[in-house]
Amino acid sequence: MKYLLSLFLVVPLAGCISFNSSDAGTPDYASFCENKEAQCREICGSEGVQAFSCKAAPREGLDFKCECKKATGKSI
């Protein structure tokens, strides 16, 4: 009986906890690519950047690509 009573108390509360993706807002297209190239260089470090691209457009979405050069396989 206690289980049934607790179930009736939890069900109304379950409707109070929800997430709506429209509440998240729209992405900031204007500043998305700011400092991305510097971040890419920082990530790649001494190996260097092989390829970098960043695009932010309302109809195309957000796209960020950072590829590092492969290690040369030097042995110490």
Tab-separated table of N, CA and C in Angstrom:
chain	number	residue	atom	x	y	z
A	1	MET	N	0.832	-1.192	0.000
A	1	MET	CA	0.000	0.000	0.000
A	1	MET	C	0.878	1.258	0.000
A	2	LYS	N	1.993	1.210	0.776
A	2	LYS	CA	2.880	2.372	0.815
A	2	LYS	C	3.492	2.628	-0.564
A	3	TYR	N	3.813	1.560	-1.278
A	3	TYR	CA	4.381	1.691	-2.615
A	3	TYR	C	3.390	2.389	-3.545
A	4	LEU	N	2.140	1.984	-3.486
A	4	LEU	CA	1.108	2.567	-4.329
A	4	LEU	C	0.911	4.043	-3.994
A	5	LEU	N	0.941	4.380	-2.721
A	5	LEU	CA	0.783	5.757	-2.292
A	5	LEU	C	1.965	6.601	-2.766
A	6	SER	N	3.167	6.066	-2.641
A	6	SER	CA	4.339	6.823	-3.082
A	6	SER	C	4.336	7.007	-4.605
A	7	LEU	N	3.813	6.042	-5.334
A	7	LEU	CA	3.719	6.149	-6.782
A	7	LEU	C	2.792	7.292	-7.172
A	8	PHE	N	1.684	7.430	-6.460
A	8	PHE	CA	0.756	8.521	-6.746
A	8	PHE	C	1.360	9.877	-6.420
A	9	LEU	N	2.280	9.931	-5.474
A	9	LEU	CA	2.924	11.189	-5.135
A	9	LEU	C	4.029	11.542	-6.139
A	10	VAL	N	4.692	10.552	-6.689
A	10	VAL	CA	5.800	10.786	-7.607
A	10	VAL	C	5.308	11.148	-9.001
A	11	VAL	N	4.240	10.552	-9.459
A	11	VAL	CA	3.751	10.780	-10.812
A	11	VAL	C	3.454	12.252	-11.077
A	12	PRO	N	2.763	12.990	-10.211
A	12	PRO	CA	2.545	14.409	-10.495
A	12	PRO	C	3.850	15.202	-10.522
A	13	LEU	N	4.841	14.812	-9.732
A	13	LEU	CA	6.112	15.519	-9.720
A	13	LEU	C	6.908	15.259	-10.992
A	14	ALA	N	6.726	14.117	-11.589
A	14	ALA	CA	7.469	13.769	-12.796
A	14	ALA	C	7.147	14.727	-13.932
A	15	GLY	N	5.941	15.232	-13.976
A	15	GLY	CA	5.565	16.190	-15.008
A	15	GLY	C	6.216	17.544	-14.810
A	16	CYS	N	6.705	17.833	-13.626
A	16	CYS	CA	7.325	19.123	-13.338
A	16	CYS	C	8.762	19.188	-13.833
A	17	ILE	N	9.388	18.060	-14.016
A	17	ILE	CA	10.778	18.028	-14.440
A	17	ILE	C	10.801	17.704	-15.926
A	18	SER	N	11.111	18.704	-16.727
A	18	SER	CA	11.160	18.484	-18.172
A	18	SER	C	12.217	19.390	-18.776
A	19	PHE	N	12.610	19.047	-19.975
A	19	PHE	CA	13.583	19.844	-20.702
A	19	PHE	C	13.044	20.090	-22.090
A	20	ASN	N	13.075	21.315	-22.496
A	20	ASN	CA	12.630	21.676	-23.828
A	20	ASN	C	13.829	22.237	-24.574
A	21	SER	N	14.187	21.655	-25.708
A	21	SER	CA	15.377	22.085	-26.429
A	21	SER	C	15.279	23.531	-26.902
A	22	SER	N	14.082	24.054	-27.062
A	22	SER	CA	13.948	25.450	-27.478
A	22	SER	C	14.335	26.390	-26.346
A	23	ASP	N	14.364	25.906	-25.112
A	23	ASP	CA	14.796	26.722	-23.984
A	23	ASP	C	16.296	26.971	-24.032
A	24	ALA	N	17.029	26.128	-24.732
A	24	ALA	CA	18.480	26.244	-24.789
A	24	ALA	C	18.911	27.478	-25.578
A	25	GLY	N	18.042	28.042	-26.375
A	25	GLY	CA	18.380	29.227	-27.149
A	25	GLY	C	19.070	28.863	-28.454
A	26	THR	N	19.343	29.884	-29.229
A	26	THR	CA	20.017	29.653	-30.501
A	26	THR	C	21.517	29.816	-30.318
A	27	PRO	N	22.294	29.091	-31.080
A	27	PRO	CA	23.750	29.222	-30.977
A	27	PRO	C	24.209	30.607	-31.420
A	28	ASP	N	25.334	31.031	-30.914
A	28	ASP	CA	25.908	32.318	-31.278
A	28	ASP	C	26.792	32.119	-32.508
A	29	TYR	N	26.210	32.269	-33.680
A	29	TYR	CA	26.928	32.028	-34.926
A	29	TYR	C	28.062	33.027	-35.123
A	30	ALA	N	27.854	34.267	-34.676
A	30	ALA	CA	28.846	35.316	-34.911
A	30	ALA	C	30.166	35.041	-34.197
A	31	SER	N	30.120	34.455	-33.023
A	31	SER	CA	31.361	34.274	-32.259
A	31	SER	C	31.807	32.816	-32.155
A	32	PHE	N	31.130	31.910	-32.825
A	32	PHE	CA	31.482	30.496	-32.704
A	32	PHE	C	32.919	30.223	-33.134
A	33	CYS	N	33.355	30.836	-34.225
A	33	CYS	CA	34.689	30.547	-34.779
A	33	CYS	C	35.810	31.373	-34.135
A	34	GLU	N	35.453	32.291	-33.261
A	34	GLU	CA	36.490	33.092	-32.609
A	34	GLU	C	37.450	32.199	-31.835
A	35	ASN	N	38.720	32.403	-32.041
A	35	ASN	CA	39.794	31.698	-31.320
A	35	ASN	C	39.843	30.191	-31.575
A	36	LYS	N	39.060	29.687	-32.492
A	36	LYS	CA	39.087	28.243	-32.764
A	36	LYS	C	40.420	27.822	-33.386
A	37	GLU	N	40.976	28.671	-34.252
A	37	GLU	CA	42.255	28.325	-34.872
A	37	GLU	C	43.365	28.293	-33.822
A	38	ALA	N	43.340	29.240	-32.892
A	38	ALA	CA	44.331	29.252	-31.816
A	38	ALA	C	44.171	28.019	-30.931
A	39	GLN	N	42.931	27.616	-30.674
A	39	GLN	CA	42.682	26.404	-29.891
A	39	GLN	C	43.220	25.180	-30.621
A	40	CYS	N	43.048	25.153	-31.931
A	40	CYS	CA	43.529	24.037	-32.734
A	40	CYS	C	45.047	23.951	-32.652
A	41	ARG	N	45.731	25.090	-32.803
A	41	ARG	CA	47.195	25.104	-32.702
A	41	ARG	C	47.655	24.644	-31.323
A	42	GLU	N	46.912	25.043	-30.299
A	42	GLU	CA	47.254	24.639	-28.932
A	42	GLU	C	47.082	23.132	-28.746
A	43	ILE	N	46.029	22.593	-29.307
A	43	ILE	CA	45.761	21.153	-29.205
A	43	ILE	C	46.843	20.357	-29.935
A	44	CYS	N	47.205	20.806	-31.141
A	44	CYS	CA	48.188	20.072	-31.950
A	44	CYS	C	49.611	20.212	-31.412
A	45	GLY	N	49.887	21.305	-30.754
A	45	GLY	CA	51.199	21.491	-30.149
A	45	GLY	C	52.321	21.506	-31.164
A	46	SER	N	53.419	20.862	-30.827
A	46	SER	CA	54.617	20.901	-31.663
A	46	SER	C	54.459	20.136	-32.970
A	47	GLU	N	53.497	19.240	-33.064
A	47	GLU	CA	53.273	18.489	-34.311
A	47	GLU	C	52.780	19.399	-35.422
A	48	GLY	N	52.025	20.426	-35.088
A	48	GLY	CA	51.502	21.369	-36.077
A	48	GLY	C	50.130	20.997	-36.583
A	49	VAL	N	49.499	21.943	-37.247
A	49	VAL	CA	48.136	21.773	-37.765
A	49	VAL	C	48.190	21.260	-39.198
A	50	GLN	N	47.512	20.187	-39.466
A	50	GLN	CA	47.391	19.625	-40.824
A	50	GLN	C	46.287	20.356	-41.583
A	51	ALA	N	45.108	20.487	-40.958
A	51	ALA	CA	43.968	21.139	-41.604
A	51	ALA	C	43.096	21.789	-40.543
A	52	PHE	N	42.561	22.949	-40.892
A	52	PHE	CA	41.669	23.664	-39.990
A	52	PHE	C	40.550	24.292	-40.799
A	53	SER	N	39.331	24.204	-40.291
A	53	SER	CA	38.200	24.913	-40.884
A	53	SER	C	37.154	25.153	-39.808
A	54	CYS	N	36.465	26.255	-39.961
A	54	CYS	CA	35.390	26.591	-39.024
A	54	CYS	C	34.320	27.334	-39.806
A	55	LYS	N	33.078	26.877	-39.649
A	55	LYS	CA	31.959	27.484	-40.352
A	55	LYS	C	30.783	27.567	-39.387
A	56	ALA	N	30.140	28.714	-39.361
A	56	ALA	CA	28.961	28.906	-38.523
A	56	ALA	C	27.938	29.711	-39.314
A	57	ALA	N	26.892	29.040	-39.746
A	57	ALA	CA	25.848	29.701	-40.524
A	57	ALA	C	24.489	29.150	-40.085
A	58	PRO	N	23.505	30.015	-39.964
A	58	PRO	CA	22.190	29.574	-39.485
A	58	PRO	C	21.594	28.407	-40.264
A	59	ARG	N	21.712	28.377	-41.567
A	59	ARG	CA	21.112	27.291	-42.353
A	59	ARG	C	22.029	26.080	-42.469
A	60	GLU	N	23.317	26.269	-42.206
A	60	GLU	CA	24.274	25.176	-42.351
A	60	GLU	C	24.721	24.603	-41.008
A	61	GLY	N	24.460	25.295	-39.941
A	61	GLY	CA	24.829	24.818	-38.612
A	61	GLY	C	26.255	25.197	-38.246
A	62	LEU	N	26.771	24.532	-37.239
A	62	LEU	CA	28.108	24.792	-36.739
A	62	LEU	C	29.026	23.654	-37.152
A	63	ASP	N	30.185	23.990	-37.696
A	63	ASP	CA	31.127	22.976	-38.141
A	63	ASP	C	32.536	23.427	-37.795
A	64	PHE	N	33.248	22.592	-37.072
A	64	PHE	CA	34.612	22.895	-36.657
A	64	PHE	C	35.469	21.675	-36.925
A	65	LYS	N	36.582	21.877	-37.633
A	65	LYS	CA	37.463	20.762	-37.961
A	65	LYS	C	38.897	21.161	-37.631
A	66	CYS	N	39.566	20.307	-36.891
A	66	CYS	CA	40.961	20.533	-36.539
A	66	CYS	C	41.690	19.198	-36.667
A	67	GLU	N	42.654	19.138	-37.591
A	67	GLU	CA	43.452	17.928	-37.763
A	67	GLU	C	44.910	18.274	-37.519
A	68	CYS	N	45.546	17.453	-36.723
A	68	CYS	CA	46.964	17.652	-36.424
A	68	CYS	C	47.813	16.808	-37.372
A	69	LYS	N	49.028	17.279	-37.628
A	69	LYS	CA	49.969	16.491	-38.418
A	69	LYS	C	50.340	15.251	-37.623
A	70	LYS	N	50.595	14.187	-38.320
A	70	LYS	CA	50.978	12.942	-37.656
A	70	LYS	C	52.411	13.027	-37.168
A	71	ALA	N	52.666	12.326	-36.098
A	71	ALA	CA	54.030	12.274	-35.554
A	71	ALA	C	54.949	11.626	-36.575
A	72	THR	N	56.175	12.048	-36.627
A	72	THR	CA	57.112	11.525	-37.616
A	72	THR	C	57.741	10.198	-37.202
A	73	GLY	N	57.466	9.763	-36.011
A	73	GLY	CA	57.974	8.468	-35.556
A	73	GLY	C	59.428	8.512	-35.133
A	74	LYS	N	59.883	9.640	-34.675
A	74	LYS	CA	61.271	9.753	-34.215
A	74	LYS	C	61.475	8.907	-32.970
A	75	SER	N	62.606	8.279	-32.862
A	75	SER	CA	62.919	7.539	-31.646
A	75	SER	C	63.959	8.307	-30.855
A	76	ILE	N	63.867	8.169	-29.568
A	76	ILE	CA	64.767	8.913	-28.680
A	76	ILE	C	65.929	8.053	-28.266
